[in-house]
Structure formats: structure tokens, C-alpha cells
């Protein structure tokens, strides 16, 4: 999800009604999957497809090209993280929103590093879900307090384990401040008020923390591919 | 299959001192052959050759018997070890009468010679350091009596025998200890596997249905909404429960603080933690989760039924930061101080007390209408930790 994708998506979204956002639901449990699909359809979203495992999720997404993929990480026999990476690599205009059980910390973090632009727990209300899908569709990062805690922890882990030989992404002081406030449950508006900055600046800080993490992850993947003699995707190394 | 790992653990415990027992058996055979050589070399000078033959015969039978017993786990019994020490003692005493006075002084080895060390090794393997050292010293004492005098050579043998008992006993204790650790690790692994299996099962069935009930119920409204609320609470409780890892402490008594905090999650309480473990001494971890619980119960009491709360755990390496924030009405200035001044054992007293015990700091941000935020910073390595050593 580079900035070109967001830039393209924004005018398109502005041109049509918000409710025309197209969605794909990936979850291995039929009760949940069909329930979410129905909830979203009832609220005017266009549910293009559903998938029960990671491989068919990537295949179907390639064909239907939804605006937003709702991704469960706990898929039967396949990895939601790999599917997230596949979708965000192949389809820059498609955003992935992780909708998963709480407590799958490392998986959520890996999915976000693989390119997912947000995370919502399954216990969230329908209103929260609808709001999150809308925001994801326009390219905003859906940052729950839980995700902020995970991202903060990941930056600190990288800072602590870095031997200085490889450059690891760091948070600026302001970004750390913003992330901590998100993790403590403050809304973007409350953070803006407390730090005396604009609401948009808060959003930018939050997105920048994600982008650095995802960029670092792509560089790592490319390096791994080169070191192991695999052909690197030119898009990834760019 | 939970039976197989625990079965492997039990086997590992039973088999762990086996190499030591086999070593003891080998030593006994080698020292027996040595004793046979000594006997054939010196038997013509013996004062009582018949008793000498009897002694050698007893050694032969006992060597064969102990070899038979000690290679089997069922034969490594306390009574065998005791008889081993007593019989060896008796044979050393007999040697005193076998050897002539001139042989005792020269000195010619006793009939039992270094074969006598066999019982020291087996009691050390069986009973550990103390048993090994004591039986080594005992066999030395008996040998000194049999010899009838004490010099540097005998002193050296005494030290060697007791030392062997100590060292072999130490090895036996270490072997058993590592077997226990292995068994504990296998148990923890089995528990984790079982928990993961349960978590998958719960995730795939109960949770999906609960989530669906919550969703539909909230849409239908009325009494169904009440059912939805109850279902939602159970859903979150169950999710926290199956996602929290088992509380298995590491060898150095540290535990991961995250699962304890995650259990505090409710529909109104969001718990945010890093993806990696936050290891703390068990006492510090339970104190910190108690702090979080108290701060949350304070939210329940004072912030109103609709207030939400957030718990954030951060690991900064040198210190751990725990924040608890709510979006309630906040505490008016001076009220906390006033309560403390009146000597109420209020939340501030309790939280500050716990954190001070851990060598940490508490800060409280609050203002009318802005909610309450506790921030607790606890250093990783406390110079003095009260109550940690139990």
C-alpha cells in the first residue's frame, strides 16, 4: 500500500457514495463469514466474494479486485499473513483490514508488517466494523489501541536487538508520543487537542509508523530472497 | 496425545542415572579382577589362607549379584546398597585376619583392596553427595582399623575415597535434577499443545456462535440486546482465556506479565501488550497485575458504568511501563490527597505501596472531565527486592 495507491483511491472514493466500497471477507468459519458479509451488505457495502482459506483468498482477490479485504488470520490450514502479503503485493489498490481474535499478537503484527492497513478485534461492534472498513477504503490506517501497543513493542524490540550493522527503522519522539496515546485509547481528535497539533498531523504520524515498518519488512524480504538466490520481484526491491 | 510426552518424561527420570549405575558395575568388575591379581600374588604369605579364599569367594558372588541388580532399575534398592556397604566392611575386617602381621606393615594390599571402593560409588549414585562422602569416610575408617596404623598413604586413600563419594554423588544429583527439568519442560510443552488444541476448538465453534449471537441480538434490540450483551461479555472472557499462555515460570523464576494482564480484558477494558514476552520476576509480575486490577476496580467504582478503560504494557528494556487510563469524569484536584491525608487505605495508598516495594514510580494524570491515567514505571533489576526470596 504505497502512497500512489492511496492517491488513486482518494479521488475515486470522493466521486462516488461511500457505501459503494467493495469488500471481500476471508474467514474459515462459515457462520462468522456469512454473518459479516450480511452485516456489510445490509449497510450498503458491496460484498464481492468470500473465501475460506488463504490461497483461494489471493486467487479470488486477483479476479474481483475489492477495495477492502477483511482478513481473519486464524485460517484453517493456511496463513492469513501470507495471504495478506500476497494481496498487498499484487494489488496495490486493495487494502487489507485484519479482523481477528484478540491475543494473536505475533500474527497481527506480521500481517501489519506484510501490508495490512489496520486491525480490528472480532469482538468489535458492527458500527466499529463499518467505520473501520470505510476508513480503510480511503487509505486511513485503522489503529486500535491494541495495534498501537504491538507496533510500539515492535519498534522497541528492533531497537533493542539491532546490532547497529543493519539500519532499523526508528520512531521519532513525536511518533512515539502519538502511538502511546493511541495505545492508551485516546481518539485522534483527543490526541490532536492534547499535543496541540492538527487532526490530520496525528493521522500522518500514525500512518508513517506503519509505512516505515512495512517498508523495512519489504527490504528484509527482498534481502532474504537475494541471499537465498531467489528472483526478487522488481516491485519489492524498488 | 498427551500421554506420550508425560510417558517420555517418566522414562527420562528413570533412565537418567543409568549411565552412572553402569559405570559403577564396570568399576566393580575391573576392581574385582585387580583384587584377584593381588590375591594370587600374595596368597602364599597369608596368615589364614582359608579365610582369604572365603573372602575372595564372597567378593566373587557379591560382584556377580550387584552386577545383576544394578543393571536393572528395579534392582537399585536401598537395602542392596546398605548390604553392599556392610558386606564390604565385613570383608575388610576379615582381610585384617587373612594378612600376616608382616604383610600388614609392609604393606601388602588388603584382600578387598580397591574393590572396596565399589560400595562407595553405588551409595553415592543411590543417595547423592552426603551418602557418598559418608560411606567413603566409613570404608576408609574400617581400612585404617584393618591396617592398624595411619600414615600419609592411608590419608591419601581416605581423601580419595571420600572425594570419589562426593563427586559421584554430585553427578547423580545433577543427573536427577536435569531429568526433572526435562520432565517439567515436557509437561509445559504438553500443556501448551493441549491449550492450543482447546483454543482452536473454542475459536472454531463456541466463539463464532457467541459473536454471531452478540451481533444479531444487538440488531434485534429489546431483550435480545440484553442477551447480546451477555454473549459479548462471555465472548471476550473466553477469548482472553484461550489466548493467555499457561503460567509456566522459567528456571530463574520469571514469568511473562502479558497473560495476567490479558485476562483483565472486558468489553469495556482494552489491554494492549507487545507481541514479544515481557519477562519479570514472578512476584513483580503479580504485583503489577494487582496494580492494574486495582486501578481498574477504581474505574468501576468511580468512573461510571459507561466509562471505558485501556491498559498498556510497554517493555523499555531497563524498565517496564504499565499505564491504566479511563475516560471517566476524572478525579477532582485534591481528593486523592485528602483521602490519603485522612488515612484511608484507598487506591492511591495501595498502588503507591505496591510500586514502591518494586522500586518503581507512579504518576497520576487526572483532571475533572479528562479521565484518570495511572502510569507505573518499574525498573527491571531492583537492587533490593523485598519478599522476592521465599
PDB file of N, CA and C in Angstrom, chain A residues 27-29 31-32 35-36 38-39 42-43 72 74 99 101-106 109 121-126 128-129 144-147 149-150 152-153 156-157 180-181 183-186 190 194, chain B residues 199-200 203-205 207-209 211-212 214-216 219 232 235-236 239-240 243 258 262 270-276 308 310-316 321 323 325 327 365 370 373-375 377:
ATOM      1  N   UNK A  27     -12.529 -15.717   5.922  1.00  0.00           N
ATOM      2  CA  UNK A  27     -12.615 -16.332   7.249  1.00  0.00           C
ATOM      3  C   UNK A  27     -12.942 -17.800   7.036  1.00  0.00           C
ATOM      4  N   UNK A  28     -12.347 -18.666   7.855  1.00  0.00           N
ATOM      5  CA  UNK A  28     -12.567 -20.088   7.612  1.00  0.00           C
ATOM      6  C   UNK A  28     -13.852 -20.580   8.260  1.00  0.00           C
ATOM      7  N   UNK A  29     -14.500 -19.717   9.045  1.00  0.00           N
ATOM      8  CA  UNK A  29     -15.709 -20.197   9.696  1.00  0.00           C
ATOM      9  C   UNK A  29     -16.952 -19.658   9.014  1.00  0.00           C
ATOM     10  N   UNK A  31     -20.195 -19.543   9.645  1.00  0.00           N
ATOM     11  CA  UNK A  31     -21.180 -18.745  10.394  1.00  0.00           C
ATOM     12  C   UNK A  31     -20.728 -17.298  10.481  1.00  0.00           C
ATOM     13  N   UNK A  32     -19.455 -17.134  10.857  1.00  0.00           N
ATOM     14  CA  UNK A  32     -18.920 -15.790  11.023  1.00  0.00           C
ATOM     15  C   UNK A  32     -18.823 -15.071   9.678  1.00  0.00           C
ATOM     16  N   UNK A  35     -22.121 -14.117   8.309  1.00  0.00           N
ATOM     17  CA  UNK A  35     -22.711 -13.085   9.161  1.00  0.00           C
ATOM     18  C   UNK A  35     -22.121 -11.723   8.858  1.00  0.00           C
ATOM     19  N   UNK A  36     -20.805 -11.663   8.756  1.00  0.00           N
ATOM     20  CA  UNK A  36     -20.139 -10.386   8.478  1.00  0.00           C
ATOM     21  C   UNK A  36     -20.543  -9.889   7.087  1.00  0.00           C
ATOM     22  N   UNK A  38     -23.275 -10.440   5.538  1.00  0.00           N
ATOM     23  CA  UNK A  38     -24.634  -9.923   5.567  1.00  0.00           C
ATOM     24  C   UNK A  38     -24.692  -8.563   6.251  1.00  0.00           C
ATOM     25  N   UNK A  39     -23.964  -8.449   7.394  1.00  0.00           N
ATOM     26  CA  UNK A  39     -23.925  -7.155   8.093  1.00  0.00           C
ATOM     27  C   UNK A  39     -23.489  -6.048   7.142  1.00  0.00           C
ATOM     28  N   UNK A  42     -26.067  -5.339   4.322  1.00  0.00           N
ATOM     29  CA  UNK A  42     -27.208  -4.585   4.852  1.00  0.00           C
ATOM     30  C   UNK A  42     -26.881  -3.110   5.001  1.00  0.00           C
ATOM     31  N   UNK A  43     -25.614  -2.783   5.200  1.00  0.00           N
ATOM     32  CA  UNK A  43     -25.230  -1.389   5.376  1.00  0.00           C
ATOM     33  C   UNK A  43     -24.701  -0.764   4.085  1.00  0.00           C
ATOM     34  N   UNK A  72      -9.258 -12.675   8.244  1.00  0.00           N
ATOM     35  CA  UNK A  72      -9.044 -13.390   9.505  1.00  0.00           C
ATOM     36  C   UNK A  72      -7.659 -14.027   9.428  1.00  0.00           C
ATOM     37  N   UNK A  74      -6.598 -16.523  11.576  1.00  0.00           N
ATOM     38  CA  UNK A  74      -6.641 -17.892  12.068  1.00  0.00           C
ATOM     39  C   UNK A  74      -7.360 -18.775  11.048  1.00  0.00           C
ATOM     40  N   UNK A  99      -9.270  -8.654  10.631  1.00  0.00           N
ATOM     41  CA  UNK A  99     -10.379  -8.779  11.577  1.00  0.00           C
ATOM     42  C   UNK A  99     -10.172 -10.113  12.256  1.00  0.00           C
ATOM     43  N   UNK A 101      -9.221 -12.538  16.067  1.00  0.00           N
ATOM     44  CA  UNK A 101      -9.398 -12.682  17.504  1.00  0.00           C
ATOM     45  C   UNK A 101      -8.307 -11.903  18.217  1.00  0.00           C
ATOM     46  N   UNK A 102      -8.631 -11.418  19.401  1.00  0.00           N
ATOM     47  CA  UNK A 102      -7.583 -10.738  20.161  1.00  0.00           C
ATOM     48  C   UNK A 102      -6.612 -11.787  20.668  1.00  0.00           C
ATOM     49  N   UNK A 103      -5.410 -11.370  20.952  1.00  0.00           N
ATOM     50  CA  UNK A 103      -4.460 -12.312  21.529  1.00  0.00           C
ATOM     51  C   UNK A 103      -3.541 -12.974  20.516  1.00  0.00           C
ATOM     52  N   UNK A 104      -3.872 -12.885  19.211  1.00  0.00           N
ATOM     53  CA  UNK A 104      -2.964 -13.470  18.219  1.00  0.00           C
ATOM     54  C   UNK A 104      -1.895 -12.437  17.889  1.00  0.00           C
ATOM     55  N   UNK A 105      -1.133 -12.039  18.926  1.00  0.00           N
ATOM     56  CA  UNK A 105      -0.276 -10.852  18.790  1.00  0.00           C
ATOM     57  C   UNK A 105       0.707 -10.917  17.657  1.00  0.00           C
ATOM     58  N   UNK A 106       1.496 -11.998  17.637  1.00  0.00           N
ATOM     59  CA  UNK A 106       2.571 -12.015  16.653  1.00  0.00           C
ATOM     60  C   UNK A 106       1.991 -12.095  15.245  1.00  0.00           C
ATOM     61  N   UNK A 109       0.830  -8.622  14.180  1.00  0.00           N
ATOM     62  CA  UNK A 109       1.992  -7.796  13.875  1.00  0.00           C
ATOM     63  C   UNK A 109       2.576  -8.182  12.515  1.00  0.00           C
ATOM     64  N   UNK A 121     -10.529  -6.139  16.374  1.00  0.00           N
ATOM     65  CA  UNK A 121     -10.816  -7.421  17.014  1.00  0.00           C
ATOM     66  C   UNK A 121     -12.218  -7.863  16.631  1.00  0.00           C
ATOM     67  N   UNK A 122     -12.411  -9.180  16.665  1.00  0.00           N
ATOM     68  CA  UNK A 122     -13.709  -9.714  16.272  1.00  0.00           C
ATOM     69  C   UNK A 122     -14.804  -9.302  17.250  1.00  0.00           C
ATOM     70  N   UNK A 123     -14.416  -8.912  18.458  1.00  0.00           N
ATOM     71  CA  UNK A 123     -15.438  -8.530  19.425  1.00  0.00           C
ATOM     72  C   UNK A 123     -15.907  -7.088  19.215  1.00  0.00           C
ATOM     73  N   UNK A 124     -15.388  -6.418  18.199  1.00  0.00           N
ATOM     74  CA  UNK A 124     -15.826  -5.049  17.932  1.00  0.00           C
ATOM     75  C   UNK A 124     -17.298  -5.051  17.491  1.00  0.00           C
ATOM     76  N   UNK A 125     -17.959  -3.915  17.690  1.00  0.00           N
ATOM     77  CA  UNK A 125     -19.378  -3.835  17.315  1.00  0.00           C
ATOM     78  C   UNK A 125     -19.493  -3.636  15.807  1.00  0.00           C
ATOM     79  N   UNK A 126     -20.710  -3.847  15.289  1.00  0.00           N
ATOM     80  CA  UNK A 126     -20.929  -3.680  13.847  1.00  0.00           C
ATOM     81  C   UNK A 126     -20.602  -2.242  13.428  1.00  0.00           C
ATOM     82  N   UNK A 128     -18.437  -0.222  14.759  1.00  0.00           N
ATOM     83  CA  UNK A 128     -16.986  -0.065  14.685  1.00  0.00           C
ATOM     84  C   UNK A 128     -16.448  -0.690  13.410  1.00  0.00           C
ATOM     85  N   UNK A 129     -17.000  -1.851  13.056  1.00  0.00           N
ATOM     86  CA  UNK A 129     -16.545  -2.549  11.857  1.00  0.00           C
ATOM     87  C   UNK A 129     -16.821  -1.705  10.611  1.00  0.00           C
ATOM     88  N   UNK A 144      -6.232   0.484  16.285  1.00  0.00           N
ATOM     89  CA  UNK A 144      -6.823   0.322  17.598  1.00  0.00           C
ATOM     90  C   UNK A 144      -5.719   0.462  18.639  1.00  0.00           C
ATOM     91  N   UNK A 145      -6.146   0.610  19.885  1.00  0.00           N
ATOM     92  CA  UNK A 145      -5.169   0.700  20.969  1.00  0.00           C
ATOM     93  C   UNK A 145      -4.286  -0.547  20.975  1.00  0.00           C
ATOM     94  N   UNK A 146      -4.914  -1.695  20.716  1.00  0.00           N
ATOM     95  CA  UNK A 146      -4.149  -2.955  20.725  1.00  0.00           C
ATOM     96  C   UNK A 146      -3.059  -2.961  19.682  1.00  0.00           C
ATOM     97  N   UNK A 147      -3.367  -2.493  18.480  1.00  0.00           N
ATOM     98  CA  UNK A 147      -2.359  -2.478  17.417  1.00  0.00           C
ATOM     99  C   UNK A 147      -1.246  -1.493  17.759  1.00  0.00           C
ATOM    100  N   UNK A 149      -0.151  -0.753  20.656  1.00  0.00           N
ATOM    101  CA  UNK A 149       0.718  -1.417  21.635  1.00  0.00           C
ATOM    102  C   UNK A 149       1.675  -2.374  20.954  1.00  0.00           C
ATOM    103  N   UNK A 150       1.178  -3.111  19.968  1.00  0.00           N
ATOM    104  CA  UNK A 150       2.012  -4.068  19.243  1.00  0.00           C
ATOM    105  C   UNK A 150       3.103  -3.362  18.438  1.00  0.00           C
ATOM    106  N   UNK A 152       4.341  -0.302  18.875  1.00  0.00           N
ATOM    107  CA  UNK A 152       5.315   0.274  19.813  1.00  0.00           C
ATOM    108  C   UNK A 152       6.312  -0.789  20.255  1.00  0.00           C
ATOM    109  N   UNK A 153       5.761  -1.947  20.639  1.00  0.00           N
ATOM    110  CA  UNK A 153       6.606  -3.044  21.117  1.00  0.00           C
ATOM    111  C   UNK A 153       7.571  -3.496  20.038  1.00  0.00           C
ATOM    112  N   UNK A 156      10.463  -1.109  19.625  1.00  0.00           N
ATOM    113  CA  UNK A 156      11.389  -1.221  20.759  1.00  0.00           C
ATOM    114  C   UNK A 156      12.185  -2.501  20.674  1.00  0.00           C
ATOM    115  N   UNK A 157      11.527  -3.577  20.189  1.00  0.00           N
ATOM    116  CA  UNK A 157      12.251  -4.838  20.030  1.00  0.00           C
ATOM    117  C   UNK A 157      13.371  -4.660  19.011  1.00  0.00           C
ATOM    118  N   UNK A 180       1.772   6.122  21.754  1.00  0.00           N
ATOM    119  CA  UNK A 180       1.454   5.794  23.153  1.00  0.00           C
ATOM    120  C   UNK A 180       0.048   6.281  23.505  1.00  0.00           C
ATOM    121  N   UNK A 181      -0.303   7.467  23.002  1.00  0.00           N
ATOM    122  CA  UNK A 181      -1.632   7.986  23.306  1.00  0.00           C
ATOM    123  C   UNK A 181      -2.707   7.159  22.618  1.00  0.00           C
ATOM    124  N   UNK A 183      -2.425   4.002  22.010  1.00  0.00           N
ATOM    125  CA  UNK A 183      -2.471   2.763  22.782  1.00  0.00           C
ATOM    126  C   UNK A 183      -3.206   2.944  24.100  1.00  0.00           C
ATOM    127  N   UNK A 184      -3.270   4.198  24.572  1.00  0.00           N
ATOM    128  CA  UNK A 184      -3.996   4.440  25.817  1.00  0.00           C
ATOM    129  C   UNK A 184      -5.452   4.808  25.547  1.00  0.00           C
ATOM    130  N   UNK A 185      -5.876   4.637  24.300  1.00  0.00           N
ATOM    131  CA  UNK A 185      -7.294   4.768  23.987  1.00  0.00           C
ATOM    132  C   UNK A 185      -7.753   6.153  23.592  1.00  0.00           C
ATOM    133  N   UNK A 186      -6.849   7.108  23.433  1.00  0.00           N
ATOM    134  CA  UNK A 186      -7.288   8.437  23.022  1.00  0.00           C
ATOM    135  C   UNK A 186      -7.649   8.421  21.536  1.00  0.00           C
ATOM    136  N   UNK A 190      -8.710  13.718  20.305  1.00  0.00           N
ATOM    137  CA  UNK A 190      -8.201  13.990  21.663  1.00  0.00           C
ATOM    138  C   UNK A 190      -6.684  14.164  21.646  1.00  0.00           C
ATOM    139  N   UNK A 194      -4.527  17.359  22.813  1.00  0.00           N
ATOM    140  CA  UNK A 194      -3.537  17.278  23.880  1.00  0.00           C
ATOM    141  C   UNK A 194      -2.160  17.741  23.400  1.00  0.00           C
TER     142      UNK A 194
ATOM    143  N   UNK B 199      -7.823 -24.014  22.343  1.00  0.00           N
ATOM    144  CA  UNK B 199      -8.056 -22.672  21.822  1.00  0.00           C
ATOM    145  C   UNK B 199      -8.612 -22.752  20.414  1.00  0.00           C
ATOM    146  N   UNK B 200      -8.051 -23.657  19.605  1.00  0.00           N
ATOM    147  CA  UNK B 200      -8.555 -23.816  18.243  1.00  0.00           C
ATOM    148  C   UNK B 200     -10.004 -24.277  18.258  1.00  0.00           C
ATOM    149  N   UNK B 203     -12.180 -21.503  19.457  1.00  0.00           N
ATOM    150  CA  UNK B 203     -12.226 -20.455  18.446  1.00  0.00           C
ATOM    151  C   UNK B 203     -13.151 -20.838  17.302  1.00  0.00           C
ATOM    152  N   UNK B 204     -13.088 -22.100  16.906  1.00  0.00           N
ATOM    153  CA  UNK B 204     -13.829 -22.523  15.729  1.00  0.00           C
ATOM    154  C   UNK B 204     -15.309 -22.767  16.005  1.00  0.00           C
ATOM    155  N   UNK B 205     -15.679 -22.940  17.259  1.00  0.00           N
ATOM    156  CA  UNK B 205     -17.082 -23.266  17.497  1.00  0.00           C
ATOM    157  C   UNK B 205     -17.754 -22.235  18.388  1.00  0.00           C
ATOM    158  N   UNK B 207     -16.860 -19.554  20.060  1.00  0.00           N
ATOM    159  CA  UNK B 207     -16.661 -18.114  19.875  1.00  0.00           C
ATOM    160  C   UNK B 207     -17.421 -17.584  18.669  1.00  0.00           C
ATOM    161  N   UNK B 208     -17.432 -18.370  17.605  1.00  0.00           N
ATOM    162  CA  UNK B 208     -18.129 -17.909  16.401  1.00  0.00           C
ATOM    163  C   UNK B 208     -19.614 -17.732  16.686  1.00  0.00           C
ATOM    164  N   UNK B 209     -20.168 -18.685  17.419  1.00  0.00           N
ATOM    165  CA  UNK B 209     -21.595 -18.620  17.711  1.00  0.00           C
ATOM    166  C   UNK B 209     -21.890 -17.463  18.662  1.00  0.00           C
ATOM    167  N   UNK B 211     -20.213 -14.754  19.006  1.00  0.00           N
ATOM    168  CA  UNK B 211     -20.055 -13.496  18.277  1.00  0.00           C
ATOM    169  C   UNK B 211     -21.287 -13.221  17.425  1.00  0.00           C
ATOM    170  N   UNK B 212     -21.795 -14.287  16.844  1.00  0.00           N
ATOM    171  CA  UNK B 212     -22.964 -14.135  15.992  1.00  0.00           C
ATOM    172  C   UNK B 212     -24.189 -13.730  16.827  1.00  0.00           C
ATOM    173  N   UNK B 214     -24.153 -12.139  19.605  1.00  0.00           N
ATOM    174  CA  UNK B 214     -23.974 -10.748  20.018  1.00  0.00           C
ATOM    175  C   UNK B 214     -24.384  -9.799  18.897  1.00  0.00           C
ATOM    176  N   UNK B 215     -23.924 -10.091  17.691  1.00  0.00           N
ATOM    177  CA  UNK B 215     -24.233  -9.235  16.548  1.00  0.00           C
ATOM    178  C   UNK B 215     -25.736  -9.150  16.286  1.00  0.00           C
ATOM    179  N   UNK B 216     -26.354 -10.330  16.134  1.00  0.00           N
ATOM    180  CA  UNK B 216     -27.766 -10.350  15.767  1.00  0.00           C
ATOM    181  C   UNK B 216     -28.612  -9.781  16.897  1.00  0.00           C
ATOM    182  N   UNK B 219     -28.731  -6.154  16.958  1.00  0.00           N
ATOM    183  CA  UNK B 219     -29.554  -5.607  15.875  1.00  0.00           C
ATOM    184  C   UNK B 219     -31.041  -5.712  16.191  1.00  0.00           C
ATOM    185  N   UNK B 232     -21.652 -11.147  24.486  1.00  0.00           N
ATOM    186  CA  UNK B 232     -20.422 -10.413  24.180  1.00  0.00           C
ATOM    187  C   UNK B 232     -19.421 -10.480  25.313  1.00  0.00           C
ATOM    188  N   UNK B 235     -17.900 -13.832  25.314  1.00  0.00           N
ATOM    189  CA  UNK B 235     -17.025 -13.977  24.157  1.00  0.00           C
ATOM    190  C   UNK B 235     -15.640 -13.417  24.479  1.00  0.00           C
ATOM    191  N   UNK B 236     -15.616 -12.210  25.064  1.00  0.00           N
ATOM    192  CA  UNK B 236     -14.327 -11.588  25.352  1.00  0.00           C
ATOM    193  C   UNK B 236     -13.589 -12.351  26.455  1.00  0.00           C
ATOM    194  N   UNK B 239     -12.198 -15.437  24.899  1.00  0.00           N
ATOM    195  CA  UNK B 239     -11.067 -15.125  24.018  1.00  0.00           C
ATOM    196  C   UNK B 239      -9.807 -14.866  24.831  1.00  0.00           C
ATOM    197  N   UNK B 240      -9.942 -14.073  25.902  1.00  0.00           N
ATOM    198  CA  UNK B 240      -8.774 -13.775  26.740  1.00  0.00           C
ATOM    199  C   UNK B 240      -8.239 -15.054  27.352  1.00  0.00           C
ATOM    200  N   UNK B 243      -6.447 -17.216  24.837  1.00  0.00           N
ATOM    201  CA  UNK B 243      -5.243 -16.632  24.243  1.00  0.00           C
ATOM    202  C   UNK B 243      -4.129 -16.491  25.268  1.00  0.00           C
ATOM    203  N   UNK B 258       2.304 -10.591  30.315  1.00  0.00           N
ATOM    204  CA  UNK B 258       1.202 -10.322  29.387  1.00  0.00           C
ATOM    205  C   UNK B 258      -0.070 -11.141  29.665  1.00  0.00           C
ATOM    206  N   UNK B 262      -3.856  -9.751  30.128  1.00  0.00           N
ATOM    207  CA  UNK B 262      -4.863 -10.018  29.103  1.00  0.00           C
ATOM    208  C   UNK B 262      -6.153 -10.564  29.697  1.00  0.00           C
ATOM    209  N   UNK B 270      -9.752  -2.444  27.304  1.00  0.00           N
ATOM    210  CA  UNK B 270      -8.880  -2.902  26.225  1.00  0.00           C
ATOM    211  C   UNK B 270      -7.465  -3.054  26.789  1.00  0.00           C
ATOM    212  N   UNK B 271      -6.848  -4.207  26.535  1.00  0.00           N
ATOM    213  CA  UNK B 271      -5.497  -4.448  27.031  1.00  0.00           C
ATOM    214  C   UNK B 271      -4.541  -4.502  25.843  1.00  0.00           C
ATOM    215  N   UNK B 272      -3.518  -3.647  25.849  1.00  0.00           N
ATOM    216  CA  UNK B 272      -2.543  -3.611  24.753  1.00  0.00           C
ATOM    217  C   UNK B 272      -1.173  -4.014  25.275  1.00  0.00           C
ATOM    218  N   UNK B 273      -0.575  -4.997  24.601  1.00  0.00           N
ATOM    219  CA  UNK B 273       0.724  -5.506  25.040  1.00  0.00           C
ATOM    220  C   UNK B 273       1.618  -5.681  23.822  1.00  0.00           C
ATOM    221  N   UNK B 274       2.943  -5.794  24.011  1.00  0.00           N
ATOM    222  CA  UNK B 274       3.821  -6.088  22.874  1.00  0.00           C
ATOM    223  C   UNK B 274       3.606  -7.523  22.386  1.00  0.00           C
ATOM    224  N   UNK B 275       4.122  -7.807  21.181  1.00  0.00           N
ATOM    225  CA  UNK B 275       3.965  -9.153  20.632  1.00  0.00           C
ATOM    226  C   UNK B 275       4.959 -10.135  21.254  1.00  0.00           C
ATOM    227  N   UNK B 276       6.007  -9.584  21.879  1.00  0.00           N
ATOM    228  CA  UNK B 276       7.001 -10.469  22.487  1.00  0.00           C
ATOM    229  C   UNK B 276       6.814 -10.515  24.004  1.00  0.00           C
ATOM    230  N   UNK B 308     -14.892   3.655  29.710  1.00  0.00           N
ATOM    231  CA  UNK B 308     -14.045   2.613  29.160  1.00  0.00           C
ATOM    232  C   UNK B 308     -12.637   2.782  29.725  1.00  0.00           C
ATOM    233  N   UNK B 310      -8.305   1.555  29.326  1.00  0.00           N
ATOM    234  CA  UNK B 310      -7.248   0.979  28.495  1.00  0.00           C
ATOM    235  C   UNK B 310      -6.044   0.649  29.366  1.00  0.00           C
ATOM    236  N   UNK B 311      -5.521  -0.553  29.177  1.00  0.00           N
ATOM    237  CA  UNK B 311      -4.305  -0.961  29.892  1.00  0.00           C
ATOM    238  C   UNK B 311      -3.218  -1.100  28.841  1.00  0.00           C
ATOM    239  N   UNK B 312      -2.083  -0.452  29.067  1.00  0.00           N
ATOM    240  CA  UNK B 312      -0.977  -0.541  28.107  1.00  0.00           C
ATOM    241  C   UNK B 312       0.275  -1.017  28.831  1.00  0.00           C
ATOM    242  N   UNK B 313       0.897  -2.043  28.287  1.00  0.00           N
ATOM    243  CA  UNK B 313       2.153  -2.549  28.854  1.00  0.00           C
ATOM    244  C   UNK B 313       3.273  -2.299  27.851  1.00  0.00           C
ATOM    245  N   UNK B 314       4.335  -1.637  28.310  1.00  0.00           N
ATOM    246  CA  UNK B 314       5.481  -1.368  27.441  1.00  0.00           C
ATOM    247  C   UNK B 314       6.745  -1.885  28.104  1.00  0.00           C
ATOM    248  N   UNK B 315       7.590  -2.478  27.284  1.00  0.00           N
ATOM    249  CA  UNK B 315       8.863  -3.003  27.784  1.00  0.00           C
ATOM    250  C   UNK B 315       9.977  -2.148  27.214  1.00  0.00           C
ATOM    251  N   UNK B 316      10.607  -1.328  28.077  1.00  0.00           N
ATOM    252  CA  UNK B 316      11.667  -0.447  27.596  1.00  0.00           C
ATOM    253  C   UNK B 316      13.045  -1.051  27.842  1.00  0.00           C
ATOM    254  N   UNK B 321       6.790  -0.287  31.734  1.00  0.00           N
ATOM    255  CA  UNK B 321       5.816   0.773  31.983  1.00  0.00           C
ATOM    256  C   UNK B 321       4.406   0.198  31.839  1.00  0.00           C
ATOM    257  N   UNK B 323       0.459   1.375  32.004  1.00  0.00           N
ATOM    258  CA  UNK B 323      -0.455   2.520  32.080  1.00  0.00           C
ATOM    259  C   UNK B 323      -1.885   2.022  32.118  1.00  0.00           C
ATOM    260  N   UNK B 325      -5.663   3.807  31.863  1.00  0.00           N
ATOM    261  CA  UNK B 325      -6.339   5.083  31.636  1.00  0.00           C
ATOM    262  C   UNK B 325      -7.837   4.821  31.480  1.00  0.00           C
ATOM    263  N   UNK B 327     -11.783   6.890  30.559  1.00  0.00           N
ATOM    264  CA  UNK B 327     -12.339   8.125  30.001  1.00  0.00           C
ATOM    265  C   UNK B 327     -13.505   8.626  30.854  1.00  0.00           C
ATOM    266  N   UNK B 365      -2.160  11.231  36.183  1.00  0.00           N
ATOM    267  CA  UNK B 365      -2.653  12.416  35.484  1.00  0.00           C
ATOM    268  C   UNK B 365      -4.156  12.386  35.571  1.00  0.00           C
ATOM    269  N   UNK B 370     -11.450  14.799  32.330  1.00  0.00           N
ATOM    270  CA  UNK B 370     -10.438  14.271  31.418  1.00  0.00           C
ATOM    271  C   UNK B 370     -10.004  12.851  31.747  1.00  0.00           C
ATOM    272  N   UNK B 373      -5.433   8.757  34.538  1.00  0.00           N
ATOM    273  CA  UNK B 373      -4.403   7.930  33.930  1.00  0.00           C
ATOM    274  C   UNK B 373      -3.282   7.641  34.927  1.00  0.00           C
ATOM    275  N   UNK B 374      -3.133   6.353  35.240  1.00  0.00           N
ATOM    276  CA  UNK B 374      -2.031   5.917  36.088  1.00  0.00           C
ATOM    277  C   UNK B 374      -0.887   5.494  35.191  1.00  0.00           C
ATOM    278  N   UNK B 375       0.307   5.927  35.514  1.00  0.00           N
ATOM    279  CA  UNK B 375       1.456   5.415  34.793  1.00  0.00           C
ATOM    280  C   UNK B 375       2.460   4.897  35.817  1.00  0.00           C
ATOM    281  N   UNK B 377       6.063   2.996  36.484  1.00  0.00           N
ATOM    282  CA  UNK B 377       7.354   2.605  35.901  1.00  0.00           C
ATOM    283  C   UNK B 377       8.119   1.768  36.917  1.00  0.00           C
TER     284      UNK B 377
END
